Coordinates of C-alpha atoms and ligand atoms in Angstrom, one line a residue:
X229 CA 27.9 187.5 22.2
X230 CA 27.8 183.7 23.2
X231 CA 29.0 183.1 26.7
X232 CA 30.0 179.1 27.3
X233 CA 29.3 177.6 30.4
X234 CA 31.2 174.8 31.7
X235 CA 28.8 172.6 34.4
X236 CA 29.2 173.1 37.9
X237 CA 30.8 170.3 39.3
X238 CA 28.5 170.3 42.4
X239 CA 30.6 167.9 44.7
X240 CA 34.2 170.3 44.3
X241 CA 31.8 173.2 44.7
X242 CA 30.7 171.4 48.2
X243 CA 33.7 170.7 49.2
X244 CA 35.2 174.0 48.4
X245 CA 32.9 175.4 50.7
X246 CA 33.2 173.5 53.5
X247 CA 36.9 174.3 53.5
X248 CA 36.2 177.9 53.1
X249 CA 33.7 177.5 55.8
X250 CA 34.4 175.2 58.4
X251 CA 36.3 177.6 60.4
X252 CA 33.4 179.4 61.5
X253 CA 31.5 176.6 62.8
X254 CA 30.8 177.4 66.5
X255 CA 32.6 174.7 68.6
X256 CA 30.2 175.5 72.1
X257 CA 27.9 172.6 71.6
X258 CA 30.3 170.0 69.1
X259 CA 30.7 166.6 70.2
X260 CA 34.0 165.2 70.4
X261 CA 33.5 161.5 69.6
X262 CA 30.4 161.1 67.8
X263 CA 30.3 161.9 63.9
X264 CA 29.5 165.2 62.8
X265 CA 29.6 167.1 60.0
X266 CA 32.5 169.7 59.2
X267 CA 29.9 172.1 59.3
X268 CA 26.3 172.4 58.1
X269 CA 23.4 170.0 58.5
X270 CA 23.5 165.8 59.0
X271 CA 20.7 163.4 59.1
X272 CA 20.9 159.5 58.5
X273 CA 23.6 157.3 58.4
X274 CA 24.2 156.0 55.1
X275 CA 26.3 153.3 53.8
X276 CA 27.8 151.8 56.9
X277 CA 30.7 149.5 55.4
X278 CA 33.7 147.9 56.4
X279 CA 36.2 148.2 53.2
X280 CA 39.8 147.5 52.8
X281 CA 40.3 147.5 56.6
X282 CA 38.5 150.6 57.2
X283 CA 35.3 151.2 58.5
X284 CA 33.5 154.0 56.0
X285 CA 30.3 155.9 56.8
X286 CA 28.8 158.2 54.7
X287 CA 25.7 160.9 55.9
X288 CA 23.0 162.7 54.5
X289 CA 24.7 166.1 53.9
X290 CA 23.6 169.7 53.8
X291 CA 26.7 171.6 53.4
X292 CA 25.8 175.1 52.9
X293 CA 23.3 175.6 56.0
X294 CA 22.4 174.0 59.6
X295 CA 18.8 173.4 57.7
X296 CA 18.0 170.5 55.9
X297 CA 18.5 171.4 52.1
X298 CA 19.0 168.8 49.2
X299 CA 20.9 166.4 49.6
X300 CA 24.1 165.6 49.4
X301 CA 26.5 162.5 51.2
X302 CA 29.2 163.5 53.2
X303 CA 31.8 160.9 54.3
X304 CA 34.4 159.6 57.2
X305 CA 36.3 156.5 57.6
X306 CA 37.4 154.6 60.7
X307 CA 40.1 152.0 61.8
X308 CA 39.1 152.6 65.3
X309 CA 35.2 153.1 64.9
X310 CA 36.2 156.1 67.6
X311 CA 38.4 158.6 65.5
X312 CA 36.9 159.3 61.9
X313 CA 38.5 161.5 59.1
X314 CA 36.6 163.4 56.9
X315 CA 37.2 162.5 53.3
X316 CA 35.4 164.9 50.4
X317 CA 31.5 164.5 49.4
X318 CA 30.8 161.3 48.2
X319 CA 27.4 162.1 46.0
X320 CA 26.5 165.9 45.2
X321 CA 22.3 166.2 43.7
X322 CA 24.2 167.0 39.9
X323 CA 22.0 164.3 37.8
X324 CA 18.3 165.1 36.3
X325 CA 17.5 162.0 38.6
X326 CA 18.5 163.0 41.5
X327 CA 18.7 166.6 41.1
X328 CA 16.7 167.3 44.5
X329 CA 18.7 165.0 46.3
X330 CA 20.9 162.1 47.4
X331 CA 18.5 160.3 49.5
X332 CA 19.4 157.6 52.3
X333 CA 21.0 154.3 51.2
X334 CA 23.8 151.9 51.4
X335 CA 27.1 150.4 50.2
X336 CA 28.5 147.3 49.1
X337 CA 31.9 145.8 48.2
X338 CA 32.0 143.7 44.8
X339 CA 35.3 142.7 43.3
X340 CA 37.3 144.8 45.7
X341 CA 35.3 148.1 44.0
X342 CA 32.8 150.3 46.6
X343 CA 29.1 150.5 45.5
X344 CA 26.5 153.1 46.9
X345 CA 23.1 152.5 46.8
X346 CA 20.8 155.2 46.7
X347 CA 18.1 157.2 46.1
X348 CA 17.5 159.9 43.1
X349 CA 15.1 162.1 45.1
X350 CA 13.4 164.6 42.6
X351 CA 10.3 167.5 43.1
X352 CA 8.2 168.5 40.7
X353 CA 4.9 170.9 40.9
X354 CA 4.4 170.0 44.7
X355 CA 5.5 166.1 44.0
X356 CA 8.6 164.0 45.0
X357 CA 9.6 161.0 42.5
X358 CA 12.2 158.4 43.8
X359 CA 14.0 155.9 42.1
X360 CA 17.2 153.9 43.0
X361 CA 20.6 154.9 42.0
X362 CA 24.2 153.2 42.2
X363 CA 27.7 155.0 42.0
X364 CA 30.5 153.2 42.0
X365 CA 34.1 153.6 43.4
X366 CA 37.6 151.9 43.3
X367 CA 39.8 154.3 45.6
X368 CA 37.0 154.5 48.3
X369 CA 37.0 158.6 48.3
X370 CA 35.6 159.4 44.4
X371 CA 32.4 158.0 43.2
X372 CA 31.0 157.9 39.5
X373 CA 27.3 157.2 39.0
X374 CA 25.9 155.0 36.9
X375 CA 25.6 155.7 33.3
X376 CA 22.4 153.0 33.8
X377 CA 21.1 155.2 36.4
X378 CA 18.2 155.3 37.5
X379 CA 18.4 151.1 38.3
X380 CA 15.2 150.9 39.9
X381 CA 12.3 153.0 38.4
X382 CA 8.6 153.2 38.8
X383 CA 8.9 150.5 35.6
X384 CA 10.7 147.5 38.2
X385 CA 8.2 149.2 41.2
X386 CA 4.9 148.8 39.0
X387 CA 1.8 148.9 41.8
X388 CA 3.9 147.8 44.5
X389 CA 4.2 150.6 46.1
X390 CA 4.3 154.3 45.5
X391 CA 6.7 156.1 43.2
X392 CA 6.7 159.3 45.5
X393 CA 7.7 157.5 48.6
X394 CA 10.0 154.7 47.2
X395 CA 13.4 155.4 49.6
X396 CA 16.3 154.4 51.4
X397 CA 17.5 150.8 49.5
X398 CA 20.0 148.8 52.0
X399 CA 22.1 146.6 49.7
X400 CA 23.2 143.2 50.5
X401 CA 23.8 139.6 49.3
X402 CA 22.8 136.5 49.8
X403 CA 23.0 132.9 48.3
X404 CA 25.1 134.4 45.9
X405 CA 22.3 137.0 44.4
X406 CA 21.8 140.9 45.5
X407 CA 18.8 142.0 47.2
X408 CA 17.7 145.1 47.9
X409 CA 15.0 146.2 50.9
X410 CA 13.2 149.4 49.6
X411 CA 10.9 151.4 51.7
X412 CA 7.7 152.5 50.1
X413 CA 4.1 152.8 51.5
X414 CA 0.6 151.1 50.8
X415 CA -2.2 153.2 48.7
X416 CA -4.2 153.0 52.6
X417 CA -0.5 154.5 54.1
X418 CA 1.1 151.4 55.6
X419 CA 4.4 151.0 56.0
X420 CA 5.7 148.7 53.1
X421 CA 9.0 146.7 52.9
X422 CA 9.7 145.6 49.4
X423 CA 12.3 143.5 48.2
X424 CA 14.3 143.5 45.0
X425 CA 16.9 140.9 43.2
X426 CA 20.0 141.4 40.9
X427 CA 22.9 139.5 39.5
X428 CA 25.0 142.1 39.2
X429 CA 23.7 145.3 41.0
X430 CA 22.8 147.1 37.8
X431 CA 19.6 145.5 36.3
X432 CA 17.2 144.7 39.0
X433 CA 13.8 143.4 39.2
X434 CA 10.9 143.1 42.5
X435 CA 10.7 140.1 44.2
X436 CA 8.3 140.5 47.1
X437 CA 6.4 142.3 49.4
X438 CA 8.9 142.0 52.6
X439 CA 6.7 143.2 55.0
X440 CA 3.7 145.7 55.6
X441 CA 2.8 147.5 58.6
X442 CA -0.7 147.8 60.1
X443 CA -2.6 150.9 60.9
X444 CA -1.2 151.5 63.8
X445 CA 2.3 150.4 62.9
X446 CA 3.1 154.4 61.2
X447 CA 2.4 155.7 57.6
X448 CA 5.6 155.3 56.1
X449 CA 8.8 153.0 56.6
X450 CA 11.8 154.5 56.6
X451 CA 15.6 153.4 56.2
X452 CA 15.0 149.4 56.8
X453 CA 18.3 147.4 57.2
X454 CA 17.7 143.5 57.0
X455 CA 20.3 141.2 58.6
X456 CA 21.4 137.8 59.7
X457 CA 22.2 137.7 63.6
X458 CA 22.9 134.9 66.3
X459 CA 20.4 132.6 64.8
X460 CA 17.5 134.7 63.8
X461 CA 16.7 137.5 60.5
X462 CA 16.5 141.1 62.0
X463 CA 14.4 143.7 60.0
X464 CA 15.0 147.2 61.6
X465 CA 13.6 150.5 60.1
X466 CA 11.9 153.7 61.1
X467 CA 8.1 154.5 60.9
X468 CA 7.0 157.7 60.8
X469 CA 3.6 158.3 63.0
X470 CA 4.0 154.6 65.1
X471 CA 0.7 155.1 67.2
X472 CA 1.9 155.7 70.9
X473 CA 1.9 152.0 72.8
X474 CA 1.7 153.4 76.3
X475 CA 5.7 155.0 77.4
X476 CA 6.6 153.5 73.9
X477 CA 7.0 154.7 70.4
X478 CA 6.3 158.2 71.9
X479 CA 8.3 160.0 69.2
X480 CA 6.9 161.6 66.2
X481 CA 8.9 159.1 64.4
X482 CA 10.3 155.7 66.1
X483 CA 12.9 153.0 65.3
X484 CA 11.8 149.4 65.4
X485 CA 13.4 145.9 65.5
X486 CA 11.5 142.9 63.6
X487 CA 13.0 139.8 64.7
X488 CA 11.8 136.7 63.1
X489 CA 12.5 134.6 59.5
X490 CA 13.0 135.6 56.0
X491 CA 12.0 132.9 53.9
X492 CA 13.7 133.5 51.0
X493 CA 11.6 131.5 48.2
X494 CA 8.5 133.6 49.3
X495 CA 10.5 136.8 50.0
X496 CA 8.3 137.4 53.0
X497 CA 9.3 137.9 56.8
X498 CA 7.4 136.3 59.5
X499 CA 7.5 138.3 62.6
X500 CA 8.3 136.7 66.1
X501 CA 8.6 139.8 67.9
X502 CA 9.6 143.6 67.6
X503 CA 10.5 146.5 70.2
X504 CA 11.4 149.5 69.6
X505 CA 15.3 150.1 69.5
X506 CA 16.0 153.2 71.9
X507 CA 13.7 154.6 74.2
X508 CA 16.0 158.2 73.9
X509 CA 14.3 161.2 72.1
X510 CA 17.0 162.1 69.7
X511 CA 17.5 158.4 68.1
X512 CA 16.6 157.7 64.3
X513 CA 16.9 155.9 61.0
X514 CA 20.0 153.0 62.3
X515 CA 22.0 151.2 59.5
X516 CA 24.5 148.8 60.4
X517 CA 27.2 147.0 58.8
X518 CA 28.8 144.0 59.5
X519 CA 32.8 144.0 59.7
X520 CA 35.8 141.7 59.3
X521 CA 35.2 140.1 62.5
X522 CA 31.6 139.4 61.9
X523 CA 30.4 141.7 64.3
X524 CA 26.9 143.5 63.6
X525 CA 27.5 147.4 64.0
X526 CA 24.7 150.0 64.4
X527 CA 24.9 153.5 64.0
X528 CA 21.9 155.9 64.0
X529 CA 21.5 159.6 63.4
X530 CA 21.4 161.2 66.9
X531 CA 18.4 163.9 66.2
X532 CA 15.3 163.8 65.6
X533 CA 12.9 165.1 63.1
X534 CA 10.5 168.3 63.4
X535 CA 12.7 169.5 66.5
X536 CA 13.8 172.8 67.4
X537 CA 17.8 172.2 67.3
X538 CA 20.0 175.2 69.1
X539 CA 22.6 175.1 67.0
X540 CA 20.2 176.1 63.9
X541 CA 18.7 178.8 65.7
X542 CA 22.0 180.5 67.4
X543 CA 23.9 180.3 64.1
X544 CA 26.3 177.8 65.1
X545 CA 26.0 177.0 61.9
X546 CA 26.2 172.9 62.6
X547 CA 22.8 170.5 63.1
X548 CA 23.3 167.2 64.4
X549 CA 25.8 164.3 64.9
X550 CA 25.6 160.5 64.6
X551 CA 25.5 158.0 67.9
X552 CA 28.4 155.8 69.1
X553 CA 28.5 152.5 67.0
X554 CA 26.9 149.6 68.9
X555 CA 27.4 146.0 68.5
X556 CA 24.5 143.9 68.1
X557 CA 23.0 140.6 69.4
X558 CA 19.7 138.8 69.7
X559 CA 19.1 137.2 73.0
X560 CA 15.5 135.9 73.8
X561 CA 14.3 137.4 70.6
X562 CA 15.1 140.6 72.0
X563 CA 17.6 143.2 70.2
X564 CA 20.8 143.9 72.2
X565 CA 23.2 146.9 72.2
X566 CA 26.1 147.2 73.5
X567 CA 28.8 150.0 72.4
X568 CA 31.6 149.0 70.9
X569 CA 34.5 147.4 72.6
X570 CA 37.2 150.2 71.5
X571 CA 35.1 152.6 73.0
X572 CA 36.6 151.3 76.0
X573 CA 39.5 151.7 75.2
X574 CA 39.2 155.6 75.3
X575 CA 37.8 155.5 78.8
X576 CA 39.6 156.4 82.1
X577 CA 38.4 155.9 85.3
X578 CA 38.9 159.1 87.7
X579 CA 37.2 158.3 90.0
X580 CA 36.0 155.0 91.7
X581 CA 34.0 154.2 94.8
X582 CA 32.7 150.9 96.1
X583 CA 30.4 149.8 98.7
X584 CA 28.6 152.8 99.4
X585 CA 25.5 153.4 101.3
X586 CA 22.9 156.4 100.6
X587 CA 19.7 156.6 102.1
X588 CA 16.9 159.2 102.1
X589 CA 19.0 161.6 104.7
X590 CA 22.4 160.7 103.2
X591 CA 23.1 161.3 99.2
X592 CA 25.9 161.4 97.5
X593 CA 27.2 164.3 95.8
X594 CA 30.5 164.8 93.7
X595 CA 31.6 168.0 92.7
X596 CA 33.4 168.9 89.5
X597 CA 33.7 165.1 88.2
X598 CA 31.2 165.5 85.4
X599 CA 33.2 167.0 81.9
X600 CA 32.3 167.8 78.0
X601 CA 33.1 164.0 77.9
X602 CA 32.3 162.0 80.4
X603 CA 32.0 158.3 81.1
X604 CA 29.7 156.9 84.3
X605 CA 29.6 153.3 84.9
X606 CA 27.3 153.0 88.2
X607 CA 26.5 149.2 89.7
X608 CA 23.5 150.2 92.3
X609 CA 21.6 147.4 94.3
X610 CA 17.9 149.2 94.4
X611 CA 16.6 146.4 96.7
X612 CA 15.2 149.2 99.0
X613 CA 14.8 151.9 97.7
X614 CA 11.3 153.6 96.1
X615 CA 13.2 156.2 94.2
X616 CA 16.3 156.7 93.0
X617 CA 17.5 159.9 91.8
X618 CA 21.1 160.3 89.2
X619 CA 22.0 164.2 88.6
X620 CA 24.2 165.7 86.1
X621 CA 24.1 168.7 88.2
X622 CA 25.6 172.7 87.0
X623 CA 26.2 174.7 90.5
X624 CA 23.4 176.9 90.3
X625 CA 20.8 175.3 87.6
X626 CA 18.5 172.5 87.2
X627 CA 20.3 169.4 86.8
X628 CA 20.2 166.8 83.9
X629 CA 17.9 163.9 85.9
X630 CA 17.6 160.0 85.6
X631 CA 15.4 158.7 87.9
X632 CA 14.4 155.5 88.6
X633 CA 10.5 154.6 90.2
X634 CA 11.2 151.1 91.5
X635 CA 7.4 150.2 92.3
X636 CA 6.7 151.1 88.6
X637 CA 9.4 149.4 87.4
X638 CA 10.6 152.8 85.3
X639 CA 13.7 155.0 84.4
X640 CA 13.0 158.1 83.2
X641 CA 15.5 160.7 81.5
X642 CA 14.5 164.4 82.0
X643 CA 16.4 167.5 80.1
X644 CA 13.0 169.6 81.1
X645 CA 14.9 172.5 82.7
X646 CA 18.0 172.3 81.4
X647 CA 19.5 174.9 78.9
X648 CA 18.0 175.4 75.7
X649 CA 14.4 174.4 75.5
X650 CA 13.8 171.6 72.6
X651 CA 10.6 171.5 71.4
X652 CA 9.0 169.3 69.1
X653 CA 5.7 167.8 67.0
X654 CA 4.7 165.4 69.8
X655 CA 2.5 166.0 72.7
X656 CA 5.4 166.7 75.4
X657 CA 7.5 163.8 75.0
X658 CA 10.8 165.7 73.8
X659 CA 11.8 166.8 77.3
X660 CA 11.8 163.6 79.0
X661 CA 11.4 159.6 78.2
X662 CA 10.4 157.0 80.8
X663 CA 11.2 152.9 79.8
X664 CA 10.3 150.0 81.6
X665 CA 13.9 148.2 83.3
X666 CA 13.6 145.6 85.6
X667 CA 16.4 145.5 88.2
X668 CA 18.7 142.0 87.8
X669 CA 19.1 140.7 91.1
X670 CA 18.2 143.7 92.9
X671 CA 20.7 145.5 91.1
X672 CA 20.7 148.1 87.9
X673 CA 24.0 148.4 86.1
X674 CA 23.9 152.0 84.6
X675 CA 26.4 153.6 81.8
X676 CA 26.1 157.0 80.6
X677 CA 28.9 158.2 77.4
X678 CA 28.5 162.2 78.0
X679 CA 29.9 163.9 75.0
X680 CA 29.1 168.1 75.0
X681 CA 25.5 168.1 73.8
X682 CA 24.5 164.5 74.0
X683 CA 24.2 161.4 76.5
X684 CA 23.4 157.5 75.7
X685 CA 22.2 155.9 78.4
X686 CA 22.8 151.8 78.6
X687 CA 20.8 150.7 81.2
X688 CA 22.2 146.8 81.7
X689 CA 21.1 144.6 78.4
X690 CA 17.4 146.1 78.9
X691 CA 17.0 149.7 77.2
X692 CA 19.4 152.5 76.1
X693 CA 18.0 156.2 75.9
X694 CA 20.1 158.8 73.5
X695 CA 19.5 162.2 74.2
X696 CA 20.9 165.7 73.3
X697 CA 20.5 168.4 75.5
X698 CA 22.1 171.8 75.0
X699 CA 23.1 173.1 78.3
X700 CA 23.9 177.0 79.7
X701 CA 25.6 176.1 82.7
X702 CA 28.4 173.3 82.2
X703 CA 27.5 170.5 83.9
X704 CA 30.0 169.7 86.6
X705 CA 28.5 167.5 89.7
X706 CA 27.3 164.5 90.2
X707 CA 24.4 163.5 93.0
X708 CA 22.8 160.3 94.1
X709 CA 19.6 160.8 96.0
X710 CA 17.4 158.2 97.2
X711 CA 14.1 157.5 98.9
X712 CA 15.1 154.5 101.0
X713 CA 18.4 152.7 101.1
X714 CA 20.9 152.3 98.1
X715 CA 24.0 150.4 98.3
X716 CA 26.5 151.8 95.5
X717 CA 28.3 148.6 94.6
X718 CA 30.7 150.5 92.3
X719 CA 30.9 153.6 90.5
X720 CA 33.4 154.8 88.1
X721 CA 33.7 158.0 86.5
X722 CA 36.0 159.5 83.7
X723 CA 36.8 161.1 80.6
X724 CA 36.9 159.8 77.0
X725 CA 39.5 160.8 74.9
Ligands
FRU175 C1 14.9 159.6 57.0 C2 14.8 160.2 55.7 C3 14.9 159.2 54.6 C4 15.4 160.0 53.4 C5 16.3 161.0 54.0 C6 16.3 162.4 53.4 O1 15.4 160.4 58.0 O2 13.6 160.9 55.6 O3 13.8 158.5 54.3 O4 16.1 159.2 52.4 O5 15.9 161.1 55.4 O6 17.3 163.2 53.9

């Protein structure tokens, strides 16, 4: 007897199990207005776009478990950049190319059709193989791959980089030409930024060496994303192993910020200064995407790799969520962030005090102001004060802290005792992250967006920190200690909804 098999259509089979599934997903720990997955596991943000007057992000995607598995890329879309729908699976792994996964990439819009640019991730006896892929799309929801796929093989790569770690290709144009930046590694494990060319997205060949990393500089570049912003060419990515500078890059794997020149003949990037992006713990592999408006939007995968993650381990079956999109801007060759303005509009204020004093006898403490989402806004003049203390406090646990050592010039986020313990591949920076802020004119300007199991901290124009913690006790109060004399100029505290 001959039994015919039709194919498995792997992207209705995904998407038929997420709605079978999705119910079961375990709401304790979901955030409300970050990006998440239905249910099962995200990592990067991939092809961050703005088309037809929607704002469409698509995700690394493991449906069928809160584990990473091969990949797939789920997809929302935005007129607010606050309240996504979830559309069906972009990309299943259903192609000999990419047959172990869709890897990380990006989209663009070319004669009003949606491209995705990605990577065909494949293992073999013990080996990965990578090579760049496009699918296309006219209705934004369904996407056909190429029948030219793969468009970038280890033929266009040659010995430019290596063919097992050849990832993540942001899309973009310029002059009137495509370029692509690729991330690959040197034969000594640098960090490699290559560039590629096209007329027409399909046939591609290598341009240049972008960048290259140095020793200490990580052993692979992730995710890069290369943009045009207030004057100067931004080059961000994610190293993996970016040697420890002191409080900086403590992370296992970091995100950094190149600002500096393209030149364009040359296809090379001089460097006038880099920083890391967020001084957080749970911050990785940005894209952005710039809209109608001509505003530069970042969005980051809010996780971090080689973590333990609660949800995974008490069958919540959900892992991860994305940030809040922040707009972008260079000022002093420095990287700015600031959330979006329609976050804003989603905010209330609750409660408000001005012009209060606290001093080492005297704090202040707020009960039951703090919820699942919760927006602070504190203006604080520091002037005398050694140490300032900002709690998140349940009634009878240990609170979620942000302190501030004024002599050292330091805030420091801690999520030590609080709830789940997260543990992770570094040497003991995944319960708390110090950065260096300086106060401007004696004063620190401090924002916190709280949603259940995660906090971004924007401290002024300086630093942010995103965290996730996974608290027992619901956090409910809110204390201001000092050592010395503080003078609250204004505080606000509300929802977001
Ligand atoms: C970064 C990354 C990418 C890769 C993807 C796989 O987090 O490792 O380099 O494309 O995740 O899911």
């Amino acid at each position: 007897m001959t039994v015919s098999t039709t194919p498995v259509n792997l992207v209705e089979k995904a998407n038929r199990y997420i709605e079978e599934h999705k119910e079961k997903v375990i709401q304790q720990y979901r955030n409300q207005y970050h990006v998440m997955a239905p249910v099962g596991w995200i990592n990067d943000p991939n092809g961050f776009v703005y088309y037809k007057g929607e704002y469409h992000l698509f995700y690394q995607f493991y449906p069928y478990d809160s584990a990473w598995g091969p990949m797939h890329w789920g997809h929302v879309k935005s007129t607010d950049l606050v309240h996504w729908e979830d559309l069906p699976v972009a990309l299943a792994p259903d192609q000999p190319y990419d047959r172990s996964g869709c890897f990380s990439g990006s989209a663009i819009v070319k004669d009003d059709a949606l491209y995705l640019m990605y990577t065909g991730h494949v293992e073999e006896e013990g080996k990965t193989y990578q090579t760049q892929c496009i699918a296309v799309s006219t209705d934004g929801v369904h996407f056909e791959k190429l029948a030219q796929n793969p468009v970038i093989t280890e033929k266009e790569l040659g010995d430019n980089g290596s063919k097992h770690d050849f990832r993540d290709p942001k899309v973009m144009s310029h002059g009137g030409r495509y370029y692509s930046v690729i991330a690959t590694k040197s034969t000594e494990d640098r960090g490699r930024i290559l560039l590629f060319e096209s007329e027409n997205l399909v046939t591609w060949t290598f341009k240049s060496i972008l960048l290259e990393g140095t020793k200490e500089q990580g052993i692979m570049w992730e995710c890069p994303d290369l943009f045009h912003l207030d004057g100067h060419d931004v080059l961000i990515m994610s190293p993996i192993q970016w040697q420890t500078q002191d409080i900086a890059y403590t992370n296992i794997s970091s995100t950094v910020a190149f600002i500096g020149k393209v030149d364009w003949d040359k296809g090379v990037f001089k460097v006038t200064s880099y920083q890391e992006i967020d001084s957080g713990m749970d911050f990785y592999a940005p894209q952005t995407c710039e809209d109608a408006a001509g505003r530069r939007l970042m969005i980051a995968w809010m996780q971090m790799w080689d973590r333990t993650l609660p949800t995974h381990d008490l069958g919540h079956h959900w892992a991860g969520s994305m940030t809040l999109p922040r707009e972008l801007h260079v000022s002093d060759n420095r990287l700015i962030q600031e959330p979006v303005h329609e976050v804003y509009e989603h905010v209330t204020s609750d409660h408000y005090l001005e012009k209060v004093t606290v001093t080492t006898d005297e704090s202040l403490h707020l009960e039951d102001v703090i919820k699942d989402q919760s927006y602070v806004k504190l203006v604080i003049t520091v002037k005398d004060v050694k140490n300032l203390s900002i709690a998140l406090a349940p009634k009878t646990s240990q609170p979620l802290l942000l302190t501030y050592d004024h002599s050292l010039q330091r805030f420091q986020f801690t999520r030590e005792q609080v709830g789940h313990p997260l543990e992770g591949n570094e040497p003991g920076c995944y319960v708390s992250r110090q950065v260096a802020v300086a106060p401007t004119d004696d004063q620190l300007t401090i924002e916190l967006f709280k949603d259940t199991s995660s906090i971004e901290t924007f401290i002024g124009h300086q630093a942010v920190m995103t965290n996730t913690f996974y608290a027992i006790d619901q956090l409910t109060d809110f204390i201001i200690s000092v050592e010395g004399t503080a003078v609250i100029e204004t505080l606000q505290i509300g929802g977001i909804r």
